[in-house]
mmCIF file of C-alpha atoms in Angstrom:
data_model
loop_
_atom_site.group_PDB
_atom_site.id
_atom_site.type_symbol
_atom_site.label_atom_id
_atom_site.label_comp_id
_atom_site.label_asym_id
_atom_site.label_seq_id
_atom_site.Cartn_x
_atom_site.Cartn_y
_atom_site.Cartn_z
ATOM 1 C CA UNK A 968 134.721 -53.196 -43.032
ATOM 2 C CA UNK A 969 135.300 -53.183 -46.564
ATOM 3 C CA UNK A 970 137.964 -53.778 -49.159
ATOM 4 C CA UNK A 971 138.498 -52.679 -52.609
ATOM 5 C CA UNK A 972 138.893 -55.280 -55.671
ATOM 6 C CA UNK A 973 139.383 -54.594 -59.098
ATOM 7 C CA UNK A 974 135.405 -54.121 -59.297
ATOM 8 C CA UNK A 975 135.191 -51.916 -56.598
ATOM 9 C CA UNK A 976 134.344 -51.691 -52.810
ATOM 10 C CA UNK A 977 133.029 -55.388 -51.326
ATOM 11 C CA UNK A 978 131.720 -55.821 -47.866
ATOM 12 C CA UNK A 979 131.995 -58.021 -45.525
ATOM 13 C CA UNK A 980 128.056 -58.690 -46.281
ATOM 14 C CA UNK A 981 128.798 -59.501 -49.498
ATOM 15 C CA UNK A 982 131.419 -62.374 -48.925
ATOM 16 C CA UNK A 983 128.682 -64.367 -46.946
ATOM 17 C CA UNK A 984 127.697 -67.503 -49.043
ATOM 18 C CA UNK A 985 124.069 -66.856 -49.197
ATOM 19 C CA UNK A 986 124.793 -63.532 -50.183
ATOM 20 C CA UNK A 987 125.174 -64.190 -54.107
ATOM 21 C CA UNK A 988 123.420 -67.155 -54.619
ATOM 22 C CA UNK A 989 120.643 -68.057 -51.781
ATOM 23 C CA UNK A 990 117.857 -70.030 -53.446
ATOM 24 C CA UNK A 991 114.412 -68.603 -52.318
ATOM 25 C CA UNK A 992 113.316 -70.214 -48.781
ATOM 26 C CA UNK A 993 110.581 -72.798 -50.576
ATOM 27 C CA UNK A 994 113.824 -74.276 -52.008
ATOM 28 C CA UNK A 995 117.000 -74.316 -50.094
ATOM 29 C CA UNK A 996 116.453 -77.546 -48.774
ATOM 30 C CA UNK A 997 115.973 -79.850 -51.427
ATOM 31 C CA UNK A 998 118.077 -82.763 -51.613
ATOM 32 C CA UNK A 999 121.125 -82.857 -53.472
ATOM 33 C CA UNK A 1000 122.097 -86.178 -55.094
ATOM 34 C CA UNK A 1001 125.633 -87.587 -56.097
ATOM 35 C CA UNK A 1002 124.476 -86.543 -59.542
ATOM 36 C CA UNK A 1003 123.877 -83.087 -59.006
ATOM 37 C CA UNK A 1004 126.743 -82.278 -56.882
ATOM 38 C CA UNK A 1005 130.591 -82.456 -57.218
ATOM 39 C CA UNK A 1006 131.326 -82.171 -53.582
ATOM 40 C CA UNK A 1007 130.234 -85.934 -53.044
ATOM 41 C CA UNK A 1008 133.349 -87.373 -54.297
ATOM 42 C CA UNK A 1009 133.809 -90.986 -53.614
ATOM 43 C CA UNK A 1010 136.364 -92.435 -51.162
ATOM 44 C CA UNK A 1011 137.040 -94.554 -47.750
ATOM 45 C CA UNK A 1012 134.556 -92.139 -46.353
ATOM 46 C CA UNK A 1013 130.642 -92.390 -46.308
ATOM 47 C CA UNK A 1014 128.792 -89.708 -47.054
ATOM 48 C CA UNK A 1015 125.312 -89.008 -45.680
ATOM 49 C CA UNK A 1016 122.386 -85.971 -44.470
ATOM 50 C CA UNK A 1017 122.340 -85.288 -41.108
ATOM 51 C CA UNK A 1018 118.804 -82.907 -39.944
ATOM 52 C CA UNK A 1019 120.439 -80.406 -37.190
ATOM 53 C CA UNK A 1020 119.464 -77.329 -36.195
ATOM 54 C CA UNK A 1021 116.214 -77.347 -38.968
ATOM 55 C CA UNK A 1022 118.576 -78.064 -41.632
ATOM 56 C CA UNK A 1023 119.994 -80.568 -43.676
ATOM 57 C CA UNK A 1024 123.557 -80.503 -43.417
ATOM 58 C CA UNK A 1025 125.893 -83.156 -45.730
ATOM 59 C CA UNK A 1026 128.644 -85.113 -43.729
ATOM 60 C CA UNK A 1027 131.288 -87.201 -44.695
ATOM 61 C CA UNK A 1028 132.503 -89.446 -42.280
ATOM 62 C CA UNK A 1029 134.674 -92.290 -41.502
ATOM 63 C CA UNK A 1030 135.972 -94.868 -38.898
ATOM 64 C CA UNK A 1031 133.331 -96.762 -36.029
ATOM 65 C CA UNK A 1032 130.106 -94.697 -35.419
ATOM 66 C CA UNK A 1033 131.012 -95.760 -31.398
ATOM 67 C CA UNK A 1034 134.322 -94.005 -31.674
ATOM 68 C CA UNK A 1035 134.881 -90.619 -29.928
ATOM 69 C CA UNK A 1036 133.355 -87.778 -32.564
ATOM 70 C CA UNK A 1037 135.417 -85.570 -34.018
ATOM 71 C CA UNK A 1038 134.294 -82.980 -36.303
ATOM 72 C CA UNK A 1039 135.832 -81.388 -38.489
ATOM 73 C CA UNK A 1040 135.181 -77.684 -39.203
ATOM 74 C CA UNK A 1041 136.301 -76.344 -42.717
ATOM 75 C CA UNK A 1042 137.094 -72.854 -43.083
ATOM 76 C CA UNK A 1043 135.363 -69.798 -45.078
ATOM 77 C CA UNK A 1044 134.337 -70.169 -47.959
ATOM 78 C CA UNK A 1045 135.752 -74.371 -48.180
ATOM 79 C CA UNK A 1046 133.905 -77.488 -47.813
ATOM 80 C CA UNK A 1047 134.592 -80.721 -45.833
ATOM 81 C CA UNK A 1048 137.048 -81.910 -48.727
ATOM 82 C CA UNK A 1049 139.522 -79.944 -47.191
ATOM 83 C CA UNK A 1050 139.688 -82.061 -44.330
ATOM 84 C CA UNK A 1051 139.505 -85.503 -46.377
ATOM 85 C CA UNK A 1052 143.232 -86.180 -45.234
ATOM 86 C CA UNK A 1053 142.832 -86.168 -41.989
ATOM 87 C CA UNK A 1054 139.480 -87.527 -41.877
ATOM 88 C CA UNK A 1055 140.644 -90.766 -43.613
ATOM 89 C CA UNK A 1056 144.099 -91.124 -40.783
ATOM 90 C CA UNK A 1057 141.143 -90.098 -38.121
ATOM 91 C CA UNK A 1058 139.169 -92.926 -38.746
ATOM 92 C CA UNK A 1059 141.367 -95.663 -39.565
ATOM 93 C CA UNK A 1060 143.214 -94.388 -35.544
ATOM 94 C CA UNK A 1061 139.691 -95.086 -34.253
ATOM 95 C CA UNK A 1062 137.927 -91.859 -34.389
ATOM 96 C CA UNK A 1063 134.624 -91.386 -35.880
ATOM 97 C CA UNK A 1064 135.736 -88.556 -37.987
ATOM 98 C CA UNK A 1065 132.953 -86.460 -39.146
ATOM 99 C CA UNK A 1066 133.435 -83.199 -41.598
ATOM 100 C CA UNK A 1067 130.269 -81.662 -41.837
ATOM 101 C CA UNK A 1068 129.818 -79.175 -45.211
ATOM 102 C CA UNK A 1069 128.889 -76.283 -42.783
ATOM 103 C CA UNK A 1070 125.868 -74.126 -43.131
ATOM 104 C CA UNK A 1071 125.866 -72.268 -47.019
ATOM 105 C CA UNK A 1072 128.351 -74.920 -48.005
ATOM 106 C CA UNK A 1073 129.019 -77.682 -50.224
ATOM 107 C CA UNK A 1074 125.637 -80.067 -50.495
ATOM 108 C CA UNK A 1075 124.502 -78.635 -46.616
ATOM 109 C CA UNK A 1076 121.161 -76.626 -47.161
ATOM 110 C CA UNK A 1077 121.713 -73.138 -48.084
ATOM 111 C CA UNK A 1078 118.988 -70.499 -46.128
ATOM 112 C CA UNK A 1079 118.758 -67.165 -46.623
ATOM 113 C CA UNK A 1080 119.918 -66.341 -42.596
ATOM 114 C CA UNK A 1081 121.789 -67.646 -40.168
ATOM 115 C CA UNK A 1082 125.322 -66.763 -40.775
ATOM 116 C CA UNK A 1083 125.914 -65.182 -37.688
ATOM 117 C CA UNK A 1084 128.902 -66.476 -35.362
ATOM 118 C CA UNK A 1085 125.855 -67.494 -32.629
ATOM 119 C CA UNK A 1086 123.740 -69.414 -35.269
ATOM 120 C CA UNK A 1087 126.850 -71.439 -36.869
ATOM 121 C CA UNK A 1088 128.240 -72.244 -33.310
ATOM 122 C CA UNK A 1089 124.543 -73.406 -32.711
ATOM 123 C CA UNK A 1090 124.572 -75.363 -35.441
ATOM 124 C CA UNK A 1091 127.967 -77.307 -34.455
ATOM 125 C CA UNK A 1092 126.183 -77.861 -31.149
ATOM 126 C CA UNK A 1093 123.150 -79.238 -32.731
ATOM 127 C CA UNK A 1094 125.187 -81.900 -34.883
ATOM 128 C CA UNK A 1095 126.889 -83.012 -32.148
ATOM 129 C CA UNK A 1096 123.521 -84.093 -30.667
ATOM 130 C CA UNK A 1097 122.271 -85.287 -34.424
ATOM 131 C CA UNK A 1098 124.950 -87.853 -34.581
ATOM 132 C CA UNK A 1099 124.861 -89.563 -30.884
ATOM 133 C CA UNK A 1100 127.108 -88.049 -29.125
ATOM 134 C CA UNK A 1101 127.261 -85.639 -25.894
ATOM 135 C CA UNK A 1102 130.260 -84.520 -26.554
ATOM 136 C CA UNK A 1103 133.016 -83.885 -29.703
ATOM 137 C CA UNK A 1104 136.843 -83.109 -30.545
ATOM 138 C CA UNK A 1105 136.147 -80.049 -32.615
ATOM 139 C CA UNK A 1106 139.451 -78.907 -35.177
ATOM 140 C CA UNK A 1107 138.845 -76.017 -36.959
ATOM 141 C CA UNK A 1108 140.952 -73.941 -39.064
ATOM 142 C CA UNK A 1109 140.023 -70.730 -41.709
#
């Protein structure tokens, strides 16, 4: 499907994050440091890289790491600080919140592929099993 704007006809294809600005493959997953990123804002949460599914994907996450997991899955095209609310009342109830900067997003690696609804559920999977646990709370919302 596709929708007109004021610049024309845009595709589905061409709202995908990696889309417009996908560094080349040699470079997507470079770190990104508090310095070079404005998504790493500082509060009662930690922030930290998680390696899932071949990637590096940024969390931010708060309350006991032996808490049940729940993750917290920010909508297209967001970031994890739209869950910083709930992530803080989460955590302080006894949670280990977790809202991961989802694949394309925020300071998470940014590949070329892998946008597909099979590869991102993959990916949720696969950071369940990167932080601990065998099984998660997921909330999601877009």
């Amino acid at each position: 499907p596709s929708r007109t704007t004021s610049r024309g006809p845009r595709t589905r294809a061409s709202l995908r994050p990696s889309a417009r600005r996908s560094p080349s493959p040699e470079t997507y997953s470079d770190p990104v440091t508090a310095e070079e990123s404005s998504v790493l804002v500082e509060g009662p949460w930690t922030h930290r890289d998680v390696t899932a599914s071949g990637l590096r994907f940024h969390v931010a996450e708060h309350g006991p790491a032996d808490g049940p997991l729940v993750l917290l899955l920010h909508g297209f095209p967001e970031f994890w600080w739209s869950w910083r609310h709930q992530l803080v009342a989460l955590g302080d109830a006894g949670f280990h919140a977790v809202a991961p900067d989802l694949r394309g997003y925020g300071a998470t690696d940014k590949p070329p592929r892998g946008y597909d609804a099979y590869t991102l559920s993959a990916d949720i999977a696969a950071l369940v099993r990167a932080l601990g646990a065998d099984d998660a709370v997921l909330v999601g919302h877009d």
